[in-house]
CSV table of C-alpha atoms in Angstrom, one decimal:
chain,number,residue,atom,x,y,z
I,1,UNK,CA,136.9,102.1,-23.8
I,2,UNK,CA,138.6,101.1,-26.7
I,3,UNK,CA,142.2,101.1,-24.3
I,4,UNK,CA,140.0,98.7,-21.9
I,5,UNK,CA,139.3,96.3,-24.8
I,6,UNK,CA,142.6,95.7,-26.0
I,7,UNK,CA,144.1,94.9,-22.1
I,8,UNK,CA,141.2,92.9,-21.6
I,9,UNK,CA,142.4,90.7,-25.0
I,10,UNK,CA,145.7,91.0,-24.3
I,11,UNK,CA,145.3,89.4,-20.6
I,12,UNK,CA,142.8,87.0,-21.6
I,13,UNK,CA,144.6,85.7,-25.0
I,14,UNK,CA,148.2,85.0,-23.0
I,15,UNK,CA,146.3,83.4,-20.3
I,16,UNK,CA,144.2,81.2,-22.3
I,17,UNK,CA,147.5,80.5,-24.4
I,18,UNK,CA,149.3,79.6,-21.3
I,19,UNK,CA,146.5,77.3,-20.1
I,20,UNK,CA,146.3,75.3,-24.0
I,21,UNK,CA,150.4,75.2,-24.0
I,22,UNK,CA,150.4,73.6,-20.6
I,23,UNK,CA,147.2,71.5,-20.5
I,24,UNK,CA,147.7,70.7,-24.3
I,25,UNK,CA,146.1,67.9,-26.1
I,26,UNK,CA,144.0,66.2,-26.9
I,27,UNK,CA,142.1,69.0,-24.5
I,28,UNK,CA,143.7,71.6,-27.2
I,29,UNK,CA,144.2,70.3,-30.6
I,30,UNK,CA,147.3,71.4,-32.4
I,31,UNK,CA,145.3,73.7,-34.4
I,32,UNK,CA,143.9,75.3,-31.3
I,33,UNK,CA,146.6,75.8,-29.9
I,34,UNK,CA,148.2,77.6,-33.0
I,35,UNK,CA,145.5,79.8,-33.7
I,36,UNK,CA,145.3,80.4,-29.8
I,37,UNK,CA,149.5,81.7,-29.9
I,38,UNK,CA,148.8,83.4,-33.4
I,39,UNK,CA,146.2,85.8,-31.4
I,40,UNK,CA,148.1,86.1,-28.1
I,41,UNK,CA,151.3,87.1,-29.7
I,42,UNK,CA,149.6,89.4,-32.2
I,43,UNK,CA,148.1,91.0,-28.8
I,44,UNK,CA,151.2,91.1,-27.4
I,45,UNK,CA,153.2,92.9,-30.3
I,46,UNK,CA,150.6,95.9,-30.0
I,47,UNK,CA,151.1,96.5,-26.4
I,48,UNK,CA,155.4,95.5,-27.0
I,49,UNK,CA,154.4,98.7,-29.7
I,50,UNK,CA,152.7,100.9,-27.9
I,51,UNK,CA,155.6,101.0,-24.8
I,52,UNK,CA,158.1,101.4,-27.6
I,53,UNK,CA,156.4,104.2,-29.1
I,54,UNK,CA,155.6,105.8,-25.2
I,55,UNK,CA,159.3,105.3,-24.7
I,56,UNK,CA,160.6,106.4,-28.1
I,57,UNK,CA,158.0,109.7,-27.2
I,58,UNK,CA,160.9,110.6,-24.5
I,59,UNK,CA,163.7,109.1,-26.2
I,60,UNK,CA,163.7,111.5,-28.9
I,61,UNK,CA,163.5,110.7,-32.6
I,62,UNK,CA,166.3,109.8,-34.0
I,63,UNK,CA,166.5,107.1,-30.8
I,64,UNK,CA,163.2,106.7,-31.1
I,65,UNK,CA,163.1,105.3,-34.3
I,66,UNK,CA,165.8,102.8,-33.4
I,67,UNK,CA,164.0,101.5,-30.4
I,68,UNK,CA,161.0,101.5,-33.0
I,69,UNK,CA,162.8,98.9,-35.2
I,70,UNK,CA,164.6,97.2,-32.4
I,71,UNK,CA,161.8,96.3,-30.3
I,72,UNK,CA,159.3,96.0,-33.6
I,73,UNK,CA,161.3,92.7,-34.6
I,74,UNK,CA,161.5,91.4,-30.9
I,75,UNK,CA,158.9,89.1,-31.4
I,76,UNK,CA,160.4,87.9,-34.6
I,77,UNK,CA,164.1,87.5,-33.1
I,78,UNK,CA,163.5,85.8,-29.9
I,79,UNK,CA,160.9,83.5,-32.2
I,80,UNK,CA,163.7,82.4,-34.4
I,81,UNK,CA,166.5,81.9,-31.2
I,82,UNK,CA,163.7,79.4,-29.8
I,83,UNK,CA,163.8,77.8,-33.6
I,84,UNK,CA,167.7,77.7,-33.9
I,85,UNK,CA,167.7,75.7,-30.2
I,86,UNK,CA,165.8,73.1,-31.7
I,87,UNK,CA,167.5,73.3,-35.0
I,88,UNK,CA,164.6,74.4,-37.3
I,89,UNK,CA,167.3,76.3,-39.2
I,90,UNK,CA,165.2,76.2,-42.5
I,91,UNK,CA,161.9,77.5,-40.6
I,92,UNK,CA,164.0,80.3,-38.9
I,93,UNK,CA,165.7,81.1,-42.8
I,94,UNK,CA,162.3,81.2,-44.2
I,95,UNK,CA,160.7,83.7,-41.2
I,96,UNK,CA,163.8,85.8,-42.2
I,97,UNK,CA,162.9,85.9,-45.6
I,98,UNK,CA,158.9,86.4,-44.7
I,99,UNK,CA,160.1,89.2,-41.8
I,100,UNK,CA,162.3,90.7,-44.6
I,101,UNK,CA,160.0,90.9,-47.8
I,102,UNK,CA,157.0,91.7,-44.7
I,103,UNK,CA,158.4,94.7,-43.9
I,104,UNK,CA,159.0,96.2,-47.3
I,105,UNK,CA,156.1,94.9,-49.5
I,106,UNK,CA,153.1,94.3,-46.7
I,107,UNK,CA,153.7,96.9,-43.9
I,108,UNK,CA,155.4,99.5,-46.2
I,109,UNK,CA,152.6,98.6,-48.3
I,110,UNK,CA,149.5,99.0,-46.1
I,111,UNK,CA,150.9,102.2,-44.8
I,112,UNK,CA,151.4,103.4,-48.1
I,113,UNK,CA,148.1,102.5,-49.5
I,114,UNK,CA,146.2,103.9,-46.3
I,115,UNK,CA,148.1,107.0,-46.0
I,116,UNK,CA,147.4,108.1,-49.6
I,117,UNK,CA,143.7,107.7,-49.5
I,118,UNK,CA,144.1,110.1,-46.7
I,119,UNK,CA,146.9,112.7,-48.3
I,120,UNK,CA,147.2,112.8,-52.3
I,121,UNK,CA,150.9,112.4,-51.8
I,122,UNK,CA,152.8,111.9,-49.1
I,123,UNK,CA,156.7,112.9,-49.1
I,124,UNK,CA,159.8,112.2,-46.9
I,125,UNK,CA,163.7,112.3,-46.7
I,126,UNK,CA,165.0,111.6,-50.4
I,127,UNK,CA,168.4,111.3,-49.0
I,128,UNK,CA,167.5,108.7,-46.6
I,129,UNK,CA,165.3,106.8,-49.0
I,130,UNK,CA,168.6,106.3,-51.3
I,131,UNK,CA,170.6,105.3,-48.7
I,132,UNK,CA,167.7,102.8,-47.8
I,133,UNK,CA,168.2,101.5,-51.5
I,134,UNK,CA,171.8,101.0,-51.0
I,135,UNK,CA,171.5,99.0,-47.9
I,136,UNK,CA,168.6,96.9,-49.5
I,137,UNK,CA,171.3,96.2,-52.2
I,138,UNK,CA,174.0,95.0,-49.7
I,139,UNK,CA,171.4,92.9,-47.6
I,140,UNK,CA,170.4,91.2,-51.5
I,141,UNK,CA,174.3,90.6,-52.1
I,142,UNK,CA,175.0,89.6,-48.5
I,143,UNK,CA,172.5,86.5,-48.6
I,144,UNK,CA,173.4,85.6,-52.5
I,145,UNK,CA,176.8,84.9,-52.0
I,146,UNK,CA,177.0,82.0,-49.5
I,147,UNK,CA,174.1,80.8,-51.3
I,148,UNK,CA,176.4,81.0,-55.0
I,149,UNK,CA,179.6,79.7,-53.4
I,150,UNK,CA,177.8,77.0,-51.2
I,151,UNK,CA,178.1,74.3,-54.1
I,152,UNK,CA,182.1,74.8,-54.2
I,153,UNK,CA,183.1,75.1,-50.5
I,154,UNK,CA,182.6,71.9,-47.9
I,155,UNK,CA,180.0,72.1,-45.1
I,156,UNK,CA,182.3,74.0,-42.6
I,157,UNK,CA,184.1,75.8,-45.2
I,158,UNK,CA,180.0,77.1,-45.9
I,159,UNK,CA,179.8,77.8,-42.2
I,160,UNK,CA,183.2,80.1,-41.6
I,161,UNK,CA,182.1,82.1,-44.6
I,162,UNK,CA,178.4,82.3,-42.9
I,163,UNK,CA,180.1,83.2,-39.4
I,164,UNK,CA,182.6,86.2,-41.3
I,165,UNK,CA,179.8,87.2,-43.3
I,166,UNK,CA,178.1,87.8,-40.1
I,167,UNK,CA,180.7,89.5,-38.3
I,168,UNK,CA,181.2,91.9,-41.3
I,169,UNK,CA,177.4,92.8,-41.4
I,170,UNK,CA,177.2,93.6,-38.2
I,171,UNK,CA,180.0,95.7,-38.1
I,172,UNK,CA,178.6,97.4,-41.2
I,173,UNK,CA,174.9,97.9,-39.3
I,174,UNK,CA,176.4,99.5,-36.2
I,175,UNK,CA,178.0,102.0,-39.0
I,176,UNK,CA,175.1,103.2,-40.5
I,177,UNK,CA,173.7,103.8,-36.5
I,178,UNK,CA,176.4,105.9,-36.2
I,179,UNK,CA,176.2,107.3,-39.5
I,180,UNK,CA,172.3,107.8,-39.6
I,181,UNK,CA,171.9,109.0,-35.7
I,182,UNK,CA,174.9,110.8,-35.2
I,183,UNK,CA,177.2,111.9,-37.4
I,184,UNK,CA,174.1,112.8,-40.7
I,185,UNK,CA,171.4,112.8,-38.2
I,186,UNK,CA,170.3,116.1,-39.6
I,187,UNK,CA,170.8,115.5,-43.3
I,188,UNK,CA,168.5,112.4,-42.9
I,189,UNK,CA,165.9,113.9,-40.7
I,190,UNK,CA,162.3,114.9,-42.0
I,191,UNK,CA,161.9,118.7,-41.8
I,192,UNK,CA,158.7,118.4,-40.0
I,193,UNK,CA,158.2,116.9,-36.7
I,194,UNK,CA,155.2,116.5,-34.3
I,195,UNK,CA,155.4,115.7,-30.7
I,196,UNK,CA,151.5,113.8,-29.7
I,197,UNK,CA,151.4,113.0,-26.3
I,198,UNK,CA,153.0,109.4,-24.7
I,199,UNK,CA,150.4,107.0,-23.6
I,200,UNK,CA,152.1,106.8,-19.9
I,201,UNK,CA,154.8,108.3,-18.5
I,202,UNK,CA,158.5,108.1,-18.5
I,203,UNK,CA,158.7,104.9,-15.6
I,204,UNK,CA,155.6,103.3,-16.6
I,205,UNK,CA,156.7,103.6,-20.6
I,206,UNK,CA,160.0,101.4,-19.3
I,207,UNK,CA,158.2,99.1,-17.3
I,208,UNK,CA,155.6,98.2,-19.8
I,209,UNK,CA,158.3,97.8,-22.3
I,210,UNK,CA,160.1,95.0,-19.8
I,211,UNK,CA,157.3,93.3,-19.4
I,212,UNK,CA,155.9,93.2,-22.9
I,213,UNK,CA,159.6,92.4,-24.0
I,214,UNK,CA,158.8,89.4,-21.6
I,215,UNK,CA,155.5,88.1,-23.1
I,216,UNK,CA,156.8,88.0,-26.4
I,217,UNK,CA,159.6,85.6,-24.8
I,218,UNK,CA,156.9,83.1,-23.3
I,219,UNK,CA,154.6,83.9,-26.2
I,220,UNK,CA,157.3,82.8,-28.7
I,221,UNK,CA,158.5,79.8,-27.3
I,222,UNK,CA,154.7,78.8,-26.9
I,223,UNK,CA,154.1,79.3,-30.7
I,224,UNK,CA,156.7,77.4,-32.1
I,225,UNK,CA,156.0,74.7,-29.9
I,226,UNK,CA,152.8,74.4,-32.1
I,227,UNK,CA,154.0,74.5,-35.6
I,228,UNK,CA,155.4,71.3,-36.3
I,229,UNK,CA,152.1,69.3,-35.6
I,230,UNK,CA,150.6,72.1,-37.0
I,231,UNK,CA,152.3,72.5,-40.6
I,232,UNK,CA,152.3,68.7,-40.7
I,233,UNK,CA,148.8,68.2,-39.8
I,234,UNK,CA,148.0,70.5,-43.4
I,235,UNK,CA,150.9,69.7,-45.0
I,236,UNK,CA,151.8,72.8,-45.6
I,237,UNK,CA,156.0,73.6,-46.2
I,238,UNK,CA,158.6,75.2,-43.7
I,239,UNK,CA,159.0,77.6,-46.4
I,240,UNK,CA,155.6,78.8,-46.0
I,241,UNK,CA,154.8,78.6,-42.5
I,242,UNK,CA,158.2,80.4,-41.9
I,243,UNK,CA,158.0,83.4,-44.4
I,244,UNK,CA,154.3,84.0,-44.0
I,245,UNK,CA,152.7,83.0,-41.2
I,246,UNK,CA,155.4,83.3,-38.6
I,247,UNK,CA,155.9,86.8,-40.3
I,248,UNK,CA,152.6,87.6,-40.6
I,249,UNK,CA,152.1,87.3,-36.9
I,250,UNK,CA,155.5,88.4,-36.2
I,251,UNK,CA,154.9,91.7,-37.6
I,252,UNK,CA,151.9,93.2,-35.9
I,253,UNK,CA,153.3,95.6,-33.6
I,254,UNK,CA,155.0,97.3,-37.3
I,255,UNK,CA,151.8,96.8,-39.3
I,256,UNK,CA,150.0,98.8,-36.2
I,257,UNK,CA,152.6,101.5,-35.7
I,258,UNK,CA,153.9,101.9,-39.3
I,259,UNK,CA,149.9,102.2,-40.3
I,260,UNK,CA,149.5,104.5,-37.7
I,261,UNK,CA,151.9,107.1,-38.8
I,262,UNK,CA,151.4,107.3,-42.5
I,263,UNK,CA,147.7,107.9,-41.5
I,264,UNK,CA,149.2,110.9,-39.6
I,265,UNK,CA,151.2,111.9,-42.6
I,266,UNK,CA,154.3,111.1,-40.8
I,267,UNK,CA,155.3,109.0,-44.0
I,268,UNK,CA,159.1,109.4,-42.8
I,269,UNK,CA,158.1,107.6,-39.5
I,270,UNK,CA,156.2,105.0,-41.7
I,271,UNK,CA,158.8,104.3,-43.9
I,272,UNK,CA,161.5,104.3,-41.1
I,273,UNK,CA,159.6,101.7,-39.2
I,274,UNK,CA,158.9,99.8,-42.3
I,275,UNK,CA,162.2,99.7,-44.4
I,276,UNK,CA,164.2,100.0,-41.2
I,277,UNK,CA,162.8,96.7,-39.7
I,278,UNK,CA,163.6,95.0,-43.1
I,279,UNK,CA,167.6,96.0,-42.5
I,280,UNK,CA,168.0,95.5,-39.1
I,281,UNK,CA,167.0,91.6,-39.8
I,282,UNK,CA,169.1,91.7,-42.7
I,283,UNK,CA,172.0,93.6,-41.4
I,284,UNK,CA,171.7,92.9,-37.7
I,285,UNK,CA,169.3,90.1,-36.8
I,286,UNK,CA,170.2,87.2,-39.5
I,287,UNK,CA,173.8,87.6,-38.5
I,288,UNK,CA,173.3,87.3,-34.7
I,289,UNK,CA,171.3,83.9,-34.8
I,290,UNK,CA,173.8,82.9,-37.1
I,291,UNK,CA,176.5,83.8,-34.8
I,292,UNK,CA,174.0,82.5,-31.3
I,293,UNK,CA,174.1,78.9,-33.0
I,294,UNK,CA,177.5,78.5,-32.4
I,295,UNK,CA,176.6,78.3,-28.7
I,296,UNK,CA,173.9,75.9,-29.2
I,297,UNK,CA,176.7,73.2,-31.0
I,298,UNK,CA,175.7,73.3,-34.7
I,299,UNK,CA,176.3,76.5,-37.1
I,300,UNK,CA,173.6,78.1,-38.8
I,301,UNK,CA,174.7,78.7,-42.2
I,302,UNK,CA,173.3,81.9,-44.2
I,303,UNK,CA,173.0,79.8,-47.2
I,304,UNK,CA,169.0,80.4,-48.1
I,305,UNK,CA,166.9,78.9,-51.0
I,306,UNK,CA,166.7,80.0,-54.7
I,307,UNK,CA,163.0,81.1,-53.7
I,308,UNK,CA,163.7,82.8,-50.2
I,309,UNK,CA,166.7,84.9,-52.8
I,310,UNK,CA,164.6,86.0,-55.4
I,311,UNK,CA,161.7,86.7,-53.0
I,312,UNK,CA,164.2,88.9,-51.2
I,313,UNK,CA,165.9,90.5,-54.2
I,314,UNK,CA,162.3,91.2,-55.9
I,315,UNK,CA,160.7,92.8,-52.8
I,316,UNK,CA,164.2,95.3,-52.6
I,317,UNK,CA,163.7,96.2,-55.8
I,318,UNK,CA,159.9,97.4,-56.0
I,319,UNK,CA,160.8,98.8,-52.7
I,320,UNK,CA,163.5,101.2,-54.1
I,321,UNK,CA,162.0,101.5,-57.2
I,322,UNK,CA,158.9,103.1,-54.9
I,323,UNK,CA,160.8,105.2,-52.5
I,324,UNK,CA,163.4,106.3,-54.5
I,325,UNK,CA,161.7,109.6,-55.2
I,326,UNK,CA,161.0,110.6,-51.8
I,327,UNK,CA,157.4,110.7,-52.8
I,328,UNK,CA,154.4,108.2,-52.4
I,329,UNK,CA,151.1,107.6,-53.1
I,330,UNK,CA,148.0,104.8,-52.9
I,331,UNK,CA,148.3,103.1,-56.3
I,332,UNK,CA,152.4,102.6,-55.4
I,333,UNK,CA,150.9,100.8,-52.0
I,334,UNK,CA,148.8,98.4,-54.2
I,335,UNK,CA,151.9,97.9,-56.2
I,336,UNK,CA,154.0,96.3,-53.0
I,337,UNK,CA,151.2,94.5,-51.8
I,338,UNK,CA,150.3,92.6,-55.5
I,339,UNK,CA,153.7,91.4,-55.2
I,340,UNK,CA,153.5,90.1,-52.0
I,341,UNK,CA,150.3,88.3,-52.7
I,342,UNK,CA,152.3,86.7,-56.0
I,343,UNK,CA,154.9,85.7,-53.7
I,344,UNK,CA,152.3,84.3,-51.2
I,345,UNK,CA,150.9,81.8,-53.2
I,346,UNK,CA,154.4,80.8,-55.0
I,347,UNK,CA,155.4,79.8,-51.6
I,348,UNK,CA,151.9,78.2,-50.4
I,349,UNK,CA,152.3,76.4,-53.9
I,350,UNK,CA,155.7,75.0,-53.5
């Protein structure tokens, strides 16, 4: 029943968001139309979600994980290549900063929080929490230094450093994949690992993932087609509608699936999911729209805000402080999400 529920939403929120996008106003108002996407696309992450975690059931977990993170931040990556064609470069800085400080204070902290008032504490890889740390650290120093060198260099002096920059973190992501999932796989593996059963089988796990993959392409280009008339209608900042709301909504299939396994005590898959997503748009994503713009004529620079810094830099640091130990419990998931409320209304306030 409950299965029946959610495809019934699913179907009926993309269709009605196709028909507002197409018809569109004055029939469907702006904020109609937002709130419409919003919903669809949160729809559409959960069942993007559930083929990734069917597919990720056969793809072992080390793989599985991967595909977890990968297709976890398709919504937010092909969100932001719609943005950098139209050359919202702030809006798609700001949903990097919101996906980033999303991941590791909201989802990491709603798993957290549930999962402890299920288990009095919850424990997983100590070795793979550090390394976690470290790569936080890079991601903090990677994004600070454009931003500290911008003021001296001209604007495509600012740009070649963006585009190297780039390059070099990529490089540096595809490392730890090798390092993580190959070569340390087993030092960074949890000791314990359940096998539930997959929601479909192998071919039906790969086709749902292509076509979910596929409604979060349409479903993307629909919602940013409403957020300019939308922010400006309530005058609300770039800033905010790109590192909250667009993350917010970006982020369902994680909150869903990261949730999911900490109420399992699977705290390992929680934090994977979680702090995992957060690198991967660090490390991986940032750098390819950065290096996608070039094809659309104008560089995207990876020069973000004073704000978008520190929000990024305080979020790593609560986060590693946390899951340093290996160990977690509820009150440390309050902890991440009072900071991401702070942050909230600092950037609804500026």
């Amino acid at each position: 029943m409950k299965r029946h529920a959610f495809t019934i939403g699913l179907l009926a929120s993309f269709l009605l968001s196709a028909v507002a996008h197409y018809v569109g106003a004055p029939t469907f108002s702006p904020t109609v139309q937002f709130f419409i996407s919003a919903v669809a696309i949160i729809f559409v992450a959960g069942f993007l979600g559930k083929a990734t975690e069917s597919v990720a059931h056969y793809a072992g977990e080390r793989l599985g994980g991967f595909l977890n993170a990968t297709f976890g931040n398709a919504a937010e990556l092909i969100i932001a290549i719609f943005l950098v064609k139209d050359g919202m470069f702030e809006i798609v800085k700001a949903s990097i900063t919101g996906s980033i400080i999303g991941n590791m204070l909201l989802v990491l902290g709603l798993s957290v929080l549930l999962g402890g008032l299920k288990y009095k504490e919850q424990t997983f890889n100590v070795k793979l929490a550090g390394h976690n740390g470290s790569l936080m650290l890079l991601a903090v120093i990677a994004l600070f230094i454009p931003a500290a060198f911008a003021r001296s260099f001209t604007t495509q002096e600012t740009s070649n450093l963006s585009v190297i920059v780039s390059v070099i973190l990529i490089i540096a992501y595809l490392l730890w994949l090798v390092f993580s999932m190959i070569t340390h796989k087993n030092e960074l593996s949890d000791e314990v690992v359940e096998h539930g059963e997959a929601a479909w089988s192998k071919g039906l796990s790969i086709v749902f993932l292509i076509i979910a993959t596929a409604m979060v392409a349409f479903q993307s280009e629909w919602l940013v087609h409403t957020l300019e008339p939308f922010s400006h209608q309530y005058g609300l900042s770039e800033l905010f509608v790109g590192a909250f709301l667009i993350a917010i909504v970006g982020n369902a299939a994680e909150h869903s699936a990261a949730v999911m396994m900490a109420r399992k005590n699977k705290m390992g898959a929680a934090v994977e999911i979680a702090v995992g997503s957060s690198l991967q748009i660090a490390l991986f994503v940032a750098p390819v729209l950065v290096l996608l713009s070039l094809l659309f004529g104008k560089t995207m620079d990876l020069v973000f805000t004073t704000y978008e810094i520190i929000a990024i830099g305080v979020a790593a640091f609560i986060a590693k402080s946390i899951s340093k130990d290996g160990a977690t419990t509820w009150f440390e998931g309050v902890l991440l999400l009072v900071v991401y409320i702070i942050l909230g209304i600092a950037f609804f306030l500026v």
